[in-house]
CSV table of C-alpha atoms in Angstrom, one decimal:
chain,number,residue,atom,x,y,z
C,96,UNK,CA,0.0,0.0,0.0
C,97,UNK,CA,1.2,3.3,-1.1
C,98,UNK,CA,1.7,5.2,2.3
C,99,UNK,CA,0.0,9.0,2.4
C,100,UNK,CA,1.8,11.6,1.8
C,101,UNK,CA,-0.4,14.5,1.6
C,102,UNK,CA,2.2,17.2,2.9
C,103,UNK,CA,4.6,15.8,0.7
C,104,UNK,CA,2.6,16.7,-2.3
C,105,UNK,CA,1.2,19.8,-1.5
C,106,UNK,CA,3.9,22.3,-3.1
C,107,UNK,CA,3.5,19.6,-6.2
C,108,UNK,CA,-0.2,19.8,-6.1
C,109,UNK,CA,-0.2,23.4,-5.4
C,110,UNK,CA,1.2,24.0,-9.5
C,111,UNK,CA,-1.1,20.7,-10.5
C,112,UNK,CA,-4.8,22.4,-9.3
C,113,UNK,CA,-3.8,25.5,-7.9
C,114,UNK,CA,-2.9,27.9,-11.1
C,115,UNK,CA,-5.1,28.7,-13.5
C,116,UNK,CA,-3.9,27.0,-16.4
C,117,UNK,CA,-4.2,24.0,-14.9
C,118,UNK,CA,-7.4,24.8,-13.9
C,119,UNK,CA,-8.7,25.8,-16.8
C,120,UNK,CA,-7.6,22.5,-18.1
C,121,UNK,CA,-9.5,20.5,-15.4
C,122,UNK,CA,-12.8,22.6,-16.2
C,123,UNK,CA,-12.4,21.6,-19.5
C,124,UNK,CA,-11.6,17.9,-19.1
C,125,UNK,CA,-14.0,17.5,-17.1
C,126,UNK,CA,-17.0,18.9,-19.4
C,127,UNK,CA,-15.9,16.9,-21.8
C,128,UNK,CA,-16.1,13.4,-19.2
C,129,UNK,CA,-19.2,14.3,-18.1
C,130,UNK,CA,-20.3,14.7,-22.0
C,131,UNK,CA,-19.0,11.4,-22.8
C,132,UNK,CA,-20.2,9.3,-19.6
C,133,UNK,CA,-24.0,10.7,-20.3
C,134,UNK,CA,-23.6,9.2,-23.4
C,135,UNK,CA,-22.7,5.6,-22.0
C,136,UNK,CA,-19.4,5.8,-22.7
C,137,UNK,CA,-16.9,3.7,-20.7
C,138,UNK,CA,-15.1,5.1,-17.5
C,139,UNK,CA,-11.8,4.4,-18.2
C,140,UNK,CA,-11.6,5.1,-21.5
C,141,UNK,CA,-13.6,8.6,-20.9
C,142,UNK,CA,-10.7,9.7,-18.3
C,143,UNK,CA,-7.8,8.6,-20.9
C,144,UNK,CA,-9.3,10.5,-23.9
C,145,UNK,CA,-10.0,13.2,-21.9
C,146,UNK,CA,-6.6,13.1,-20.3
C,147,UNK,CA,-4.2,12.9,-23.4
C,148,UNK,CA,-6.5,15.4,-25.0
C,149,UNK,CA,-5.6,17.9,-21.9
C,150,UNK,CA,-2.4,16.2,-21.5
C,151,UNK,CA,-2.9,15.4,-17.2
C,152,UNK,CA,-0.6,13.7,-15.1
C,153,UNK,CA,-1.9,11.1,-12.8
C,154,UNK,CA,-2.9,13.1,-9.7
C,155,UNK,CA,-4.7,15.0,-12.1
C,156,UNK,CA,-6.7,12.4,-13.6
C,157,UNK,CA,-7.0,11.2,-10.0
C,158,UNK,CA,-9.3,14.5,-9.3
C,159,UNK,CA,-10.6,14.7,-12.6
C,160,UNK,CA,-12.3,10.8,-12.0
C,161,UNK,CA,-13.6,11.9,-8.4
C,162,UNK,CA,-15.2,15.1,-9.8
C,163,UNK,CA,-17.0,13.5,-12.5
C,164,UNK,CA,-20.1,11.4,-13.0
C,165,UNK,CA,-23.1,11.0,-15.7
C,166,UNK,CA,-26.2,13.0,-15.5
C,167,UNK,CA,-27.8,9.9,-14.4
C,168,UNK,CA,-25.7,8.9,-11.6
C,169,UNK,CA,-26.3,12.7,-10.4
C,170,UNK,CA,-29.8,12.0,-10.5
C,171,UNK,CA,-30.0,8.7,-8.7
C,172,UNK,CA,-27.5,10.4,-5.7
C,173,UNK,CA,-29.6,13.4,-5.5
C,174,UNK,CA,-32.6,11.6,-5.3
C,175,UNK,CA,-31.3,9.2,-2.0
C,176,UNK,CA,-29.3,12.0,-0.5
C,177,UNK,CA,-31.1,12.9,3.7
C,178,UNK,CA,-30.8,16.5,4.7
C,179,UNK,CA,-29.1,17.2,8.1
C,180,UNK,CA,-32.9,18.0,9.2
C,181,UNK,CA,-34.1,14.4,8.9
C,182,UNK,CA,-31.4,13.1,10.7
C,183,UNK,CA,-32.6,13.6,14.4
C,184,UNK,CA,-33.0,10.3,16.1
C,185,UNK,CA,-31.7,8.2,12.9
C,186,UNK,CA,-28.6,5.7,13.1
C,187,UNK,CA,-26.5,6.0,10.2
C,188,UNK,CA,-23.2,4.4,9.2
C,189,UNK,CA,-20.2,5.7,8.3
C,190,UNK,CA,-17.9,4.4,5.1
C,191,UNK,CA,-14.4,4.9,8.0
C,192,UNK,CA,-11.6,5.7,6.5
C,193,UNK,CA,-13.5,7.2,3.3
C,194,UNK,CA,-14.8,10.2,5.5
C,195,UNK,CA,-12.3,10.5,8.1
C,196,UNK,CA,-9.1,10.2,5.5
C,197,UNK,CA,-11.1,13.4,3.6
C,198,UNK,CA,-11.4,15.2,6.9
C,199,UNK,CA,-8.0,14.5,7.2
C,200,UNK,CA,-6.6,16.0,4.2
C,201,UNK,CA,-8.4,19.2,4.4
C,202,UNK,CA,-7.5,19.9,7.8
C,203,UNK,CA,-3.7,19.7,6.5
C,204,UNK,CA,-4.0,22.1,3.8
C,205,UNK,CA,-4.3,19.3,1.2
C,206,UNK,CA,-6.7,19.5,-1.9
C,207,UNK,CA,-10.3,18.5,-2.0
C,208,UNK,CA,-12.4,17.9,-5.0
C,209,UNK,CA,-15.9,18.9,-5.2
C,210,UNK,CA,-17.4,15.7,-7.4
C,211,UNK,CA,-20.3,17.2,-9.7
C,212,UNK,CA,-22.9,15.4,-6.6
C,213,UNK,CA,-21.5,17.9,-4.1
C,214,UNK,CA,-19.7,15.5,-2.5
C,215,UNK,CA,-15.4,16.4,-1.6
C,216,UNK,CA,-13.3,13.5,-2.6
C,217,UNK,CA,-9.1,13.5,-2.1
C,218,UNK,CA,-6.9,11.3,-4.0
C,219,UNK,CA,-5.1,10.0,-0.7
C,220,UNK,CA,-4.7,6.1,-1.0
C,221,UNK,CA,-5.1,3.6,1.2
C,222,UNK,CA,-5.0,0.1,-0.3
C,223,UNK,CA,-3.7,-2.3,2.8
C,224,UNK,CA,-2.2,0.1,5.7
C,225,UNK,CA,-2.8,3.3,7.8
C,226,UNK,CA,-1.2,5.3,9.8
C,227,UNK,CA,-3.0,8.5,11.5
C,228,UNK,CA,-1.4,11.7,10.9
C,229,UNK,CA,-1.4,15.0,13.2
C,230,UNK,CA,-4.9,15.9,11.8
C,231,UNK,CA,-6.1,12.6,12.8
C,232,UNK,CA,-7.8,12.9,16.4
C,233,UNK,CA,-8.9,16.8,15.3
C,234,UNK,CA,-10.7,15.0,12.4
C,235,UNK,CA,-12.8,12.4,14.6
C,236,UNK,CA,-13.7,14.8,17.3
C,237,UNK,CA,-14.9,17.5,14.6
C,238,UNK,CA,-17.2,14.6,13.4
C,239,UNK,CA,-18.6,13.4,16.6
C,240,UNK,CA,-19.4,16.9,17.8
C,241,UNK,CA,-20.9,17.4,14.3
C,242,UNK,CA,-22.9,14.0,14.4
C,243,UNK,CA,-24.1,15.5,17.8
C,244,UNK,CA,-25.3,18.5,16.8
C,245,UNK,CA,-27.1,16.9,14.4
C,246,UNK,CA,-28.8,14.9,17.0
C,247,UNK,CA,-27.9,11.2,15.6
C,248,UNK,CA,-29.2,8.5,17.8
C,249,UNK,CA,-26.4,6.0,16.9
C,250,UNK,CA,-23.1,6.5,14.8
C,251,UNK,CA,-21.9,3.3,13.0
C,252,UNK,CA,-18.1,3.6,12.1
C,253,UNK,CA,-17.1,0.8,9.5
C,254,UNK,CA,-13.5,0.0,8.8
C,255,UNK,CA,-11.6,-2.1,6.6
C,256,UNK,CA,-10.8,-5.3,8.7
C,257,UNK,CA,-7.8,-6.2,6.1
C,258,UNK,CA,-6.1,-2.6,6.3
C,259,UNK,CA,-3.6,-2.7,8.8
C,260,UNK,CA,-4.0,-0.3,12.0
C,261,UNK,CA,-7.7,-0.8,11.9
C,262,UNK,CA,-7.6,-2.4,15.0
C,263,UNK,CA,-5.7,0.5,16.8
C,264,UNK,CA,-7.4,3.2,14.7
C,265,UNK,CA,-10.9,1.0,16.5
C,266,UNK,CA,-8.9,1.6,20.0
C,267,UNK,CA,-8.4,5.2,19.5
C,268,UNK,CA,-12.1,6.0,18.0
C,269,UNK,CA,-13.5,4.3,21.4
C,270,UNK,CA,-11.6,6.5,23.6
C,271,UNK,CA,-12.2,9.9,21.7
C,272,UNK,CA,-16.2,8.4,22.2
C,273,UNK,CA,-16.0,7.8,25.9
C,274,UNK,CA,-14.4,11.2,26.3
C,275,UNK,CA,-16.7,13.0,24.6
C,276,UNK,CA,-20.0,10.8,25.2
C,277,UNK,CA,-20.5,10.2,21.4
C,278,UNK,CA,-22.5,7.3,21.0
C,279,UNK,CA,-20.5,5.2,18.8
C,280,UNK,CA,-20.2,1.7,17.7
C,281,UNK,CA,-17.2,0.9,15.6
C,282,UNK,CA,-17.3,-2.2,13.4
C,283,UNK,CA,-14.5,-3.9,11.4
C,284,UNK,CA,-15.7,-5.4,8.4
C,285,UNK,CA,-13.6,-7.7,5.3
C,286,UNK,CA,-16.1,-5.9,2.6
C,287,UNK,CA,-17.0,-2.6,4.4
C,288,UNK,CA,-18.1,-1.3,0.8
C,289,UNK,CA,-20.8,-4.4,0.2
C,290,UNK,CA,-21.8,-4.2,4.4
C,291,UNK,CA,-23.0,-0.4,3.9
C,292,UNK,CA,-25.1,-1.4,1.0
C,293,UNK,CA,-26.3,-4.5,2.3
C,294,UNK,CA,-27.4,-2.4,5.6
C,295,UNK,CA,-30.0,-0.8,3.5
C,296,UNK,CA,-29.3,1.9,6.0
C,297,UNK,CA,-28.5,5.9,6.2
C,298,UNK,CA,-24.8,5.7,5.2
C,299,UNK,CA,-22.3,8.7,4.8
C,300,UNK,CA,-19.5,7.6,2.2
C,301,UNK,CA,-18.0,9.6,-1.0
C,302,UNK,CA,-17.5,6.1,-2.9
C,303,UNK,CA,-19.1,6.3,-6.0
C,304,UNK,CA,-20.2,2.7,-6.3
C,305,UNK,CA,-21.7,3.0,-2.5
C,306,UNK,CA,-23.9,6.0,-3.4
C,307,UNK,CA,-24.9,4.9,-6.3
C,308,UNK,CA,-26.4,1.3,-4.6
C,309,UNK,CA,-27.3,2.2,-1.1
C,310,UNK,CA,-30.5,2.8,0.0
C,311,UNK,CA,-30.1,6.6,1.4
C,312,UNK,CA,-27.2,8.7,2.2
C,313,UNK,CA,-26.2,11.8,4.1
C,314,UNK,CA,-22.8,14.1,2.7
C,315,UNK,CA,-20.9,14.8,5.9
C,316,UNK,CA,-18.0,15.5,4.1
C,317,UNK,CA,-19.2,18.2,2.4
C,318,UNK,CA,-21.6,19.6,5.7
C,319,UNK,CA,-18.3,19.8,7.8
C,320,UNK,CA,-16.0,21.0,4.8
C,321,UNK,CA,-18.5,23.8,4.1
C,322,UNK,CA,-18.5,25.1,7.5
C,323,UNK,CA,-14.4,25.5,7.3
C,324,UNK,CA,-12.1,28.3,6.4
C,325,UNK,CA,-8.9,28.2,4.9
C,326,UNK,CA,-9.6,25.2,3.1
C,327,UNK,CA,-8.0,24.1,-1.0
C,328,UNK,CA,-11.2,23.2,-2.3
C,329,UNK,CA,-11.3,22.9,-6.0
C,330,UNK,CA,-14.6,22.9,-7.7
C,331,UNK,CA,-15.8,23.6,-11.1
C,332,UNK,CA,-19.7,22.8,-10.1
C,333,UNK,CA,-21.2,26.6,-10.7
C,334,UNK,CA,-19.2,26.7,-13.9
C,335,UNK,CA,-20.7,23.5,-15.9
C,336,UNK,CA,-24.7,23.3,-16.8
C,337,UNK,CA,-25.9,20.5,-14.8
C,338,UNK,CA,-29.0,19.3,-14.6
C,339,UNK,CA,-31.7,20.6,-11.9
């Protein structure tokens, strides 16, 4: 697993989404994705044609894939997305490291992507190991207190069993609960993707596949990320004619 190095790209990423060539060239790459995914065309050969045509480098592309989806996959999450209103009294679970490694990156002055359904994706990767980094316990506590406010009967955390550190992250998320008397449960699961959707529960994730099968979701990532200053958000939403 590729370790995350989020500080370590930041002057990198800062030229790669931060000036406005390159951003230009995302707007435009990504207008042209969402073009060719409304019209059934395949993912991965979408991103590379759009790619070479506005010559991207990986990271790149990485944002550009998060950002995007069809009109119809914007409709289907739109349709199943819960307002923070209906969430008083409601259990819902959480896709673990999804939300808390996005929280995470913000908080250290990494990029976030707005994807075209409002939610804020990173293009951190964690494929088999985690470590926490100094943002890590600010992260959890700014979700609990949000999840609070919000008046949540129950909060689910679900973690990857396989990745490494889950057990000790599963430690450390039980201790910032009893401290603050947030009423967690934290569960670690082989195929924490599948478990969400075969809840048929509320469930907060980012992953495309998730919102597009589950049964209802919640965007806590974007609620917290909204509420934050200083933040590198890039988002080309206001900028590209999507459907109402």
């Amino acid at each position: 697993m590729a370790s995350r190095n989020t500080l370590e790209n930041n002057a990198t990423d800062n030229l790669l989404f931060g000036q406005p060539e390159a951003q230009e060239k995302l707007q435009h790459a990504l207008e042209d994705l969402y073009y060719l995914l409304g019209r059934n065309y395949p993912l991965k050969a979408s991103l590379s044609l759009a790619g070479n045509r506005y010559q991207l480098v990986k990271r790149q592309l990485q944002a550009l894939q998060g950002m995007a989806c069809s009109a119809n996959e914007l409709r289907l999450r739109k349709n199943k997305e819960v307002l923070p209103a209906a969430l008083k009294d409601e259990t819902i679970l959480l896709d673990g490291f999804n939300i808390l490694i996005i929280l995470e990156t913000a908080l250290s002055g990494g990029f976030v992507f707005e994807g075209l359904d409002g939610c804020y994706r990173d293009i951190s990767s964690v494929h088999g190991s985690y470590r926490t980094v100094q943002t890590t316990e600010e992260a959890l506590i700014m979700i609990g207190k949000t999840l609070q406010q919000l008046q949540l009967q129950k909060v689910i955390w679900v973690f990857d069993a396989p990745v490494s550190n889950s057990g000790k992250l599963k430690g450390t998320c039980y201790e910032i609960a009893g401290k603050h008397h947030f009423p967690w449960e934290i569960r670690l699961e082989n195929a924490p993707d599948k478990y969400l959707i075969e809840s048929r529960g509320l469930i907060c994730s980012s992953d495309a596949w998730v919102l597009n099968e589950c049964k209802s979701w919640f965007n806590l990532g974007a609620h917290i990320i909204n509420q934050l200053s200083a933040i590198k958000i890039l988002s080309f939403n206001k900028l590209i004619n999507l459907p109402e």
